[in-house]
Amino acid sequence: MAGKKIIITGVPGVGKTTVITQAMESLSEAGVPYQNINFGSFMFEVACAEGLAQDRDQMRRLDRTIQKRLQKLAAEKIAAIDGNVIIDTHASVKTPAGYLAGLPEWVLTALMPDTIVLVETDDDQILLRRLSDTSRVRDMEGAASIREHQQMNRSFAAAYAMLTGCTVAFVTNADHLLEHGVKALVTILK
Ligand code: AP5
């Protein structure tokens, strides 16, 4: 059964997983089921099995040739999944060698998304969320650097739309306004 493929992106710590989880609950109650696929988990499964990374935060520091191979394997597996699918991933990944496209041509053409969603909020809110999250090895960078990454993600998303004809949508996940972000995402997914 063919379904919708919606790619959801956002810089680490913006809260995309939080927004997706709540939106899926609301959609399930409304009878619009989605599967939530975490692209990084598919990559990490292979990276872990091959002894390349001990945790998901180490993957963005791997050689970019290795990251590209992991991306390709993840895309091929995810493309085979039927039904309505949310793919939780990154428009771009900040590596020591610069921004790596999260959805290069060989990933995009395997997935052919209907929509790419960018989850965003103010740079200083993201910075504080990263500082408070002790469960992950977050990259520590200033607000200006986070702003640059969010701007880069918009540029990457525009290029992805040109390649696939998908739409690009924005969801703001501001402090104390999570329900607004969830509502906006539910509207896009319905
Ligand atoms: P991934 O698993 O996506 O990790 P991530 O980017 O760090 O994302 P998280 O899910 O941890 O953070 P989040 O933004 O969803 O925030 P959360 O909801 O937890 O990717 C892991 C790795 O896989 C990447 O680093 C990369 O190496 C690799 N990868 C993935 N896709 C790839 C691709 N396409 N190509 C190459 N590599 C790829 O929330 C964060 C905190 O904020 C929480 O404490 C939460 O409680 C809080 N919070 C959330 N919303 C709010 C709010 N509204 N108000 C206040 N607090 C809030």
PDB file of C-alpha atoms and ligand atoms in Angstrom:
ATOM      1  CA  MET A   1       0.000   0.000   0.000  1.00  0.00           C
ATOM      2  CA  ALA A   2       1.493   3.351  -1.026  1.00  0.00           C
ATOM      3  CA  GLY A   3       1.300   6.117   1.548  1.00  0.00           C
ATOM      4  CA  LYS A   4       2.672   9.538   2.356  1.00  0.00           C
ATOM      5  CA  LYS A   5       6.369   9.975   3.058  1.00  0.00           C
ATOM      6  CA  ILE A   6       7.032  13.008   5.247  1.00  0.00           C
ATOM      7  CA  ILE A   7      10.600  13.907   6.151  1.00  0.00           C
ATOM      8  CA  ILE A   8      10.960  15.835   9.411  1.00  0.00           C
ATOM      9  CA  THR A   9      14.197  17.678  10.111  1.00  0.00           C
ATOM     10  CA  GLY A  10      15.638  20.126  12.606  1.00  0.00           C
ATOM     11  CA  VAL A  11      18.952  20.881  14.255  1.00  0.00           C
ATOM     12  CA  PRO A  12      19.836  18.566  17.197  1.00  0.00           C
ATOM     13  CA  GLY A  13      17.937  19.547  20.333  1.00  0.00           C
ATOM     14  CA  VAL A  14      15.205  21.585  18.586  1.00  0.00           C
ATOM     15  CA  GLY A  15      12.716  19.018  19.870  1.00  0.00           C
ATOM     16  CA  LYS A  16      11.655  17.295  16.650  1.00  0.00           C
ATOM     17  CA  THR A  17      11.318  13.905  18.357  1.00  0.00           C
ATOM     18  CA  THR A  18       9.137  15.478  21.066  1.00  0.00           C
ATOM     19  CA  VAL A  19       6.845  17.150  18.495  1.00  0.00           C
ATOM     20  CA  ILE A  20       6.633  14.005  16.326  1.00  0.00           C
ATOM     21  CA  THR A  21       5.710  11.767  19.282  1.00  0.00           C
ATOM     22  CA  GLN A  22       2.815  13.992  20.340  1.00  0.00           C
ATOM     23  CA  ALA A  23       1.610  14.574  16.764  1.00  0.00           C
ATOM     24  CA  MET A  24       1.517  10.813  16.152  1.00  0.00           C
ATOM     25  CA  GLU A  25      -0.641  10.281  19.263  1.00  0.00           C
ATOM     26  CA  SER A  26      -3.097  12.899  18.034  1.00  0.00           C
ATOM     27  CA  LEU A  27      -3.145  11.441  14.499  1.00  0.00           C
ATOM     28  CA  SER A  28      -3.650   7.911  15.752  1.00  0.00           C
ATOM     29  CA  GLU A  29      -6.698   9.094  17.758  1.00  0.00           C
ATOM     30  CA  ALA A  30      -7.981  10.762  14.551  1.00  0.00           C
ATOM     31  CA  GLY A  31      -7.579   7.495  12.607  1.00  0.00           C
ATOM     32  CA  VAL A  32      -4.597   8.671  10.528  1.00  0.00           C
ATOM     33  CA  PRO A  33      -1.837   6.259  11.500  1.00  0.00           C
ATOM     34  CA  TYR A  34       1.818   6.929  10.691  1.00  0.00           C
ATOM     35  CA  GLN A  35       4.942   4.874  11.318  1.00  0.00           C
ATOM     36  CA  ASN A  36       7.782   6.886  12.786  1.00  0.00           C
ATOM     37  CA  ILE A  37      11.155   5.957  11.347  1.00  0.00           C
ATOM     38  CA  ASN A  38      14.324   7.420  12.827  1.00  0.00           C
ATOM     39  CA  PHE A  39      16.888   7.622  10.007  1.00  0.00           C
ATOM     40  CA  GLY A  40      19.760   7.855  12.515  1.00  0.00           C
ATOM     41  CA  SER A  41      18.663   4.577  14.146  1.00  0.00           C
ATOM     42  CA  PHE A  42      18.883   2.741  10.813  1.00  0.00           C
ATOM     43  CA  MET A  43      22.377   4.203  10.281  1.00  0.00           C
ATOM     44  CA  PHE A  44      23.419   3.403  13.841  1.00  0.00           C
ATOM     45  CA  GLU A  45      22.312  -0.242  13.552  1.00  0.00           C
ATOM     46  CA  VAL A  46      24.944  -0.786  10.835  1.00  0.00           C
ATOM     47  CA  ALA A  47      27.561   1.485  12.461  1.00  0.00           C
ATOM     48  CA  CYS A  48      27.201  -0.399  15.747  1.00  0.00           C
ATOM     49  CA  ALA A  49      27.316  -3.862  14.118  1.00  0.00           C
ATOM     50  CA  GLU A  50      30.520  -2.880  12.291  1.00  0.00           C
ATOM     51  CA  GLY A  51      32.087  -1.414  15.462  1.00  0.00           C
ATOM     52  CA  LEU A  52      32.249   2.077  13.923  1.00  0.00           C
ATOM     53  CA  ALA A  53      30.346   3.943  16.661  1.00  0.00           C
ATOM     54  CA  GLN A  54      29.367   3.228  20.260  1.00  0.00           C
ATOM     55  CA  ASP A  55      26.651   5.885  20.365  1.00  0.00           C
ATOM     56  CA  ARG A  56      24.618   7.854  17.799  1.00  0.00           C
ATOM     57  CA  ASP A  57      26.413  11.117  18.525  1.00  0.00           C
ATOM     58  CA  GLN A  58      29.712   9.597  17.313  1.00  0.00           C
ATOM     59  CA  MET A  59      28.324   9.031  13.804  1.00  0.00           C
ATOM     60  CA  ARG A  60      28.614  12.657  12.679  1.00  0.00           C
ATOM     61  CA  ARG A  61      32.346  12.507  13.427  1.00  0.00           C
ATOM     62  CA  LEU A  62      32.959   9.433  11.222  1.00  0.00           C
ATOM     63  CA  ASP A  63      34.740   9.843   7.903  1.00  0.00           C
ATOM     64  CA  ARG A  64      32.200  11.277   5.458  1.00  0.00           C
ATOM     65  CA  THR A  65      32.670   8.383   3.014  1.00  0.00           C
ATOM     66  CA  ILE A  66      31.510   6.065   5.796  1.00  0.00           C
ATOM     67  CA  GLN A  67      28.599   8.380   6.689  1.00  0.00           C
ATOM     68  CA  LYS A  68      27.497   8.357   3.038  1.00  0.00           C
ATOM     69  CA  ARG A  69      27.569   4.548   2.901  1.00  0.00           C
ATOM     70  CA  LEU A  70      25.482   4.380   6.090  1.00  0.00           C
ATOM     71  CA  GLN A  71      23.021   6.936   4.611  1.00  0.00           C
ATOM     72  CA  LYS A  72      22.589   4.862   1.454  1.00  0.00           C
ATOM     73  CA  LEU A  73      21.930   1.629   3.362  1.00  0.00           C
ATOM     74  CA  ALA A  74      19.406   3.396   5.629  1.00  0.00           C
ATOM     75  CA  ALA A  75      17.603   4.993   2.650  1.00  0.00           C
ATOM     76  CA  GLU A  76      17.277   1.650   0.825  1.00  0.00           C
ATOM     77  CA  LYS A  77      15.738  -0.028   3.887  1.00  0.00           C
ATOM     78  CA  ILE A  78      13.367   2.873   4.635  1.00  0.00           C
ATOM     79  CA  ALA A  79      12.228   3.151   0.994  1.00  0.00           C
ATOM     80  CA  ALA A  80      10.858  -0.414   1.224  1.00  0.00           C
ATOM     81  CA  ILE A  81       8.462   0.484   4.069  1.00  0.00           C
ATOM     82  CA  ASP A  82       4.794   0.827   3.020  1.00  0.00           C
ATOM     83  CA  GLY A  83       2.062   3.095   4.343  1.00  0.00           C
ATOM     84  CA  ASN A  84       2.223   6.589   5.855  1.00  0.00           C
ATOM     85  CA  VAL A  85       5.751   7.155   7.099  1.00  0.00           C
ATOM     86  CA  ILE A  86       7.411   9.942   9.086  1.00  0.00           C
ATOM     87  CA  ILE A  87      11.181   9.980   8.619  1.00  0.00           C
ATOM     88  CA  ASP A  88      12.921  11.763  11.505  1.00  0.00           C
ATOM     89  CA  THR A  89      16.269  12.937  10.141  1.00  0.00           C
ATOM     90  CA  HIS A  90      18.491  15.932   9.283  1.00  0.00           C
ATOM     91  CA  ALA A  91      18.499  18.348   6.331  1.00  0.00           C
ATOM     92  CA  SER A  92      22.213  18.712   7.028  1.00  0.00           C
ATOM     93  CA  VAL A  93      24.674  17.248   9.521  1.00  0.00           C
ATOM     94  CA  LYS A  94      27.418  19.402  11.005  1.00  0.00           C
ATOM     95  CA  THR A  95      30.653  17.414  10.640  1.00  0.00           C
ATOM     96  CA  PRO A  96      34.235  18.489  11.423  1.00  0.00           C
ATOM     97  CA  ALA A  97      34.708  18.852   7.620  1.00  0.00           C
ATOM     98  CA  GLY A  98      31.627  21.081   7.133  1.00  0.00           C
ATOM     99  CA  TYR A  99      27.910  20.578   6.442  1.00  0.00           C
ATOM    100  CA  LEU A 100      27.061  17.137   5.037  1.00  0.00           C
ATOM    101  CA  ALA A 101      23.784  16.925   3.084  1.00  0.00           C
ATOM    102  CA  GLY A 102      21.429  14.722   5.109  1.00  0.00           C
ATOM    103  CA  LEU A 103      19.439  13.904   1.978  1.00  0.00           C
ATOM    104  CA  PRO A 104      21.848  13.742  -0.968  1.00  0.00           C
ATOM    105  CA  GLU A 105      20.454  12.819  -4.373  1.00  0.00           C
ATOM    106  CA  TRP A 106      20.819   9.047  -3.893  1.00  0.00           C
ATOM    107  CA  VAL A 107      18.903   9.231  -0.590  1.00  0.00           C
ATOM    108  CA  LEU A 108      16.178  11.563  -1.920  1.00  0.00           C
ATOM    109  CA  THR A 109      15.449   9.593  -5.053  1.00  0.00           C
ATOM    110  CA  ALA A 110      15.119   6.421  -2.984  1.00  0.00           C
ATOM    111  CA  LEU A 111      12.681   8.110  -0.591  1.00  0.00           C
ATOM    112  CA  MET A 112      10.821  10.590  -2.881  1.00  0.00           C
ATOM    113  CA  PRO A 113       9.142  12.517  -0.010  1.00  0.00           C
ATOM    114  CA  ASP A 114       5.818  14.356  -0.333  1.00  0.00           C
ATOM    115  CA  THR A 115       6.885  17.059   2.127  1.00  0.00           C
ATOM    116  CA  ILE A 116       9.991  18.126   4.020  1.00  0.00           C
ATOM    117  CA  VAL A 117       9.218  19.741   7.377  1.00  0.00           C
ATOM    118  CA  LEU A 118      11.723  21.954   9.188  1.00  0.00           C
ATOM    119  CA  VAL A 119      11.195  22.136  12.949  1.00  0.00           C
ATOM    120  CA  GLU A 120      12.715  25.388  14.189  1.00  0.00           C
ATOM    121  CA  THR A 121      12.846  27.738  17.147  1.00  0.00           C
ATOM    122  CA  ASP A 122      15.017  30.577  18.473  1.00  0.00           C
ATOM    123  CA  ASP A 123      18.727  29.760  18.617  1.00  0.00           C
ATOM    124  CA  ASP A 124      19.068  30.554  22.333  1.00  0.00           C
ATOM    125  CA  GLN A 125      16.209  28.175  23.215  1.00  0.00           C
ATOM    126  CA  ILE A 126      17.994  25.350  21.370  1.00  0.00           C
ATOM    127  CA  LEU A 127      21.234  26.181  23.159  1.00  0.00           C
ATOM    128  CA  LEU A 128      19.538  25.925  26.567  1.00  0.00           C
ATOM    129  CA  ARG A 129      17.800  22.649  25.646  1.00  0.00           C
ATOM    130  CA  ARG A 130      21.141  21.135  24.644  1.00  0.00           C
ATOM    131  CA  LEU A 131      22.728  22.282  27.903  1.00  0.00           C
ATOM    132  CA  SER A 132      19.904  20.724  29.943  1.00  0.00           C
ATOM    133  CA  ASP A 133      19.898  17.384  28.075  1.00  0.00           C
ATOM    134  CA  THR A 134      22.413  15.168  29.885  1.00  0.00           C
ATOM    135  CA  SER A 135      21.284  11.987  28.085  1.00  0.00           C
ATOM    136  CA  ARG A 136      23.191  12.865  24.900  1.00  0.00           C
ATOM    137  CA  VAL A 137      26.674  14.030  23.864  1.00  0.00           C
ATOM    138  CA  ARG A 138      25.440  17.263  22.278  1.00  0.00           C
ATOM    139  CA  ASP A 139      27.715  19.503  20.227  1.00  0.00           C
ATOM    140  CA  MET A 140      28.342  22.610  22.269  1.00  0.00           C
ATOM    141  CA  GLU A 141      28.210  25.684  20.051  1.00  0.00           C
ATOM    142  CA  GLY A 142      27.004  29.254  20.434  1.00  0.00           C
ATOM    143  CA  ALA A 143      23.680  30.725  19.344  1.00  0.00           C
ATOM    144  CA  ALA A 144      25.238  32.275  16.202  1.00  0.00           C
ATOM    145  CA  SER A 145      26.485  28.870  15.085  1.00  0.00           C
ATOM    146  CA  ILE A 146      23.067  27.292  15.708  1.00  0.00           C
ATOM    147  CA  ARG A 147      21.481  30.144  13.701  1.00  0.00           C
ATOM    148  CA  GLU A 148      23.820  29.436  10.788  1.00  0.00           C
ATOM    149  CA  HIS A 149      22.885  25.736  10.901  1.00  0.00           C
ATOM    150  CA  GLN A 150      19.155  26.537  10.853  1.00  0.00           C
ATOM    151  CA  GLN A 151      19.692  28.883   7.875  1.00  0.00           C
ATOM    152  CA  MET A 152      21.732  26.252   6.051  1.00  0.00           C
ATOM    153  CA  ASN A 153      18.923  23.736   6.610  1.00  0.00           C
ATOM    154  CA  ARG A 154      16.476  26.062   4.794  1.00  0.00           C
ATOM    155  CA  SER A 155      18.872  26.251   1.841  1.00  0.00           C
ATOM    156  CA  PHE A 156      19.270  22.474   1.729  1.00  0.00           C
ATOM    157  CA  ALA A 157      15.476  22.004   1.926  1.00  0.00           C
ATOM    158  CA  ALA A 158      14.948  24.337  -1.057  1.00  0.00           C
ATOM    159  CA  ALA A 159      17.430  22.285  -3.087  1.00  0.00           C
ATOM    160  CA  TYR A 160      15.661  19.050  -2.094  1.00  0.00           C
ATOM    161  CA  ALA A 161      12.318  20.517  -3.255  1.00  0.00           C
ATOM    162  CA  MET A 162      13.853  21.346  -6.634  1.00  0.00           C
ATOM    163  CA  LEU A 163      15.082  17.748  -7.007  1.00  0.00           C
ATOM    164  CA  THR A 164      11.861  15.993  -6.011  1.00  0.00           C
ATOM    165  CA  GLY A 165       8.943  18.423  -6.388  1.00  0.00           C
ATOM    166  CA  CYS A 166       8.107  18.000  -2.695  1.00  0.00           C
ATOM    167  CA  THR A 167       6.700  20.818  -0.574  1.00  0.00           C
ATOM    168  CA  VAL A 168       8.635  22.482   2.265  1.00  0.00           C
ATOM    169  CA  ALA A 169       6.850  23.364   5.513  1.00  0.00           C
ATOM    170  CA  PHE A 170       7.909  25.019   8.782  1.00  0.00           C
ATOM    171  CA  VAL A 171       6.894  24.120  12.332  1.00  0.00           C
ATOM    172  CA  THR A 172       7.927  26.347  15.242  1.00  0.00           C
ATOM    173  CA  ASN A 173       8.555  24.484  18.515  1.00  0.00           C
ATOM    174  CA  ALA A 174       8.943  27.378  20.968  1.00  0.00           C
ATOM    175  CA  ASP A 175       9.451  27.083  24.736  1.00  0.00           C
ATOM    176  CA  HIS A 176       6.139  26.612  26.563  1.00  0.00           C
ATOM    177  CA  LEU A 177       4.313  26.409  23.207  1.00  0.00           C
ATOM    178  CA  LEU A 178       4.863  22.752  22.330  1.00  0.00           C
ATOM    179  CA  GLU A 179       1.133  22.262  21.642  1.00  0.00           C
ATOM    180  CA  HIS A 180       1.270  24.910  18.876  1.00  0.00           C
ATOM    181  CA  GLY A 181       4.089  23.012  17.159  1.00  0.00           C
ATOM    182  CA  VAL A 182       2.212  19.720  17.518  1.00  0.00           C
ATOM    183  CA  LYS A 183      -0.963  21.267  16.043  1.00  0.00           C
ATOM    184  CA  ALA A 184       0.968  22.703  13.087  1.00  0.00           C
ATOM    185  CA  LEU A 185       2.572  19.314  12.376  1.00  0.00           C
ATOM    186  CA  VAL A 186      -0.746  17.464  12.644  1.00  0.00           C
ATOM    187  CA  THR A 187      -2.230  19.850  10.041  1.00  0.00           C
ATOM    188  CA  ILE A 188       0.631  19.062   7.640  1.00  0.00           C
ATOM    189  CA  LEU A 189       0.378  15.301   8.180  1.00  0.00           C
ATOM    190  CA  LYS A 190      -3.420  14.971   7.799  1.00  0.00           C
TER     191      LYS A 190
HETATM  192  P1  AP5 B   1      18.982  11.948  15.743  1.00  0.00           P
HETATM  193  O1  AP5 B   1      18.548  10.727  16.407  1.00  0.00           O
HETATM  194  O2  AP5 B   1      18.002  12.629  14.879  1.00  0.00           O
HETATM  195  O3  AP5 B   1      19.530  12.854  16.916  1.00  0.00           O
HETATM  196  P2  AP5 B   1      19.395  14.398  17.162  1.00  0.00           P
HETATM  197  O4  AP5 B   1      19.522  15.221  16.006  1.00  0.00           O
HETATM  198  O5  AP5 B   1      20.333  14.717  18.284  1.00  0.00           O
HETATM  199  O6  AP5 B   1      17.916  14.514  17.546  1.00  0.00           O
HETATM  200  P3  AP5 B   1      17.254  14.206  18.865  1.00  0.00           P
HETATM  201  O7  AP5 B   1      16.135  13.311  18.539  1.00  0.00           O
HETATM  202  O8  AP5 B   1      18.154  13.717  19.929  1.00  0.00           O
HETATM  203  O9  AP5 B   1      16.889  15.672  19.260  1.00  0.00           O
HETATM  204  P4  AP5 B   1      15.571  16.399  18.881  1.00  0.00           P
HETATM  205  O10 AP5 B   1      15.845  17.618  18.113  1.00  0.00           O
HETATM  206  O11 AP5 B   1      14.605  15.469  18.298  1.00  0.00           O
HETATM  207  O12 AP5 B   1      15.147  16.903  20.324  1.00  0.00           O
HETATM  208  P5  AP5 B   1      14.282  16.165  21.478  1.00  0.00           P
HETATM  209  O13 AP5 B   1      12.859  15.946  21.073  1.00  0.00           O
HETATM  210  O14 AP5 B   1      15.059  15.011  22.027  1.00  0.00           O
HETATM  211  O15 AP5 B   1      20.287  11.722  14.885  1.00  0.00           O
HETATM  212  C1  AP5 B   1      21.427  11.075  15.465  1.00  0.00           C
HETATM  213  C2  AP5 B   1      22.562  11.063  14.501  1.00  0.00           C
HETATM  214  O16 AP5 B   1      22.223  10.278  13.339  1.00  0.00           O
HETATM  215  C3  AP5 B   1      22.953  12.410  13.907  1.00  0.00           C
HETATM  216  O17 AP5 B   1      23.771  13.155  14.770  1.00  0.00           O
HETATM  217  C4  AP5 B   1      23.684  11.977  12.635  1.00  0.00           C
HETATM  218  O18 AP5 B   1      25.000  11.612  12.917  1.00  0.00           O
HETATM  219  C5  AP5 B   1      22.911  10.759  12.185  1.00  0.00           C
HETATM  220  N1  AP5 B   1      21.960  11.067  11.102  1.00  0.00           N
HETATM  221  C6  AP5 B   1      20.617  11.126  11.202  1.00  0.00           C
HETATM  222  N2  AP5 B   1      20.075  11.387   9.994  1.00  0.00           N
HETATM  223  C7  AP5 B   1      21.122  11.512   9.115  1.00  0.00           C
HETATM  224  C8  AP5 B   1      21.209  11.772   7.715  1.00  0.00           C
HETATM  225  N3  AP5 B   1      20.140  11.965   6.936  1.00  0.00           N
HETATM  226  N4  AP5 B   1      22.444  11.827   7.152  1.00  0.00           N
HETATM  227  C9  AP5 B   1      23.558  11.632   7.905  1.00  0.00           C
HETATM  228  N5  AP5 B   1      23.534  11.371   9.217  1.00  0.00           N
HETATM  229  C10 AP5 B   1      22.316  11.312   9.819  1.00  0.00           C
HETATM  230  O19 AP5 B   1      14.249  17.384  22.523  1.00  0.00           O
HETATM  231  C11 AP5 B   1      15.463  17.917  23.032  1.00  0.00           C
HETATM  232  C12 AP5 B   1      15.164  18.511  24.441  1.00  0.00           C
HETATM  233  O20 AP5 B   1      14.331  19.652  24.319  1.00  0.00           O
HETATM  234  C13 AP5 B   1      14.445  17.530  25.358  1.00  0.00           C
HETATM  235  O21 AP5 B   1      15.000  17.639  26.640  1.00  0.00           O
HETATM  236  C14 AP5 B   1      12.978  18.019  25.337  1.00  0.00           C
HETATM  237  O22 AP5 B   1      12.321  17.723  26.519  1.00  0.00           O
HETATM  238  C15 AP5 B   1      13.160  19.519  25.142  1.00  0.00           C
HETATM  239  N6  AP5 B   1      12.054  20.164  24.451  1.00  0.00           N
HETATM  240  C16 AP5 B   1      11.495  19.762  23.283  1.00  0.00           C
HETATM  241  N7  AP5 B   1      10.501  20.610  22.915  1.00  0.00           N
HETATM  242  C17 AP5 B   1      10.444  21.572  23.888  1.00  0.00           C
HETATM  243  C18 AP5 B   1       9.632  22.747  24.077  1.00  0.00           C
HETATM  244  N8  AP5 B   1       8.676  23.119  23.222  1.00  0.00           N
HETATM  245  N9  AP5 B   1       9.876  23.505  25.164  1.00  0.00           N
HETATM  246  C19 AP5 B   1      10.825  23.165  26.054  1.00  0.00           C
HETATM  247  N10 AP5 B   1      11.621  22.072  25.936  1.00  0.00           N
HETATM  248  C20 AP5 B   1      11.438  21.292  24.857  1.00  0.00           C
END
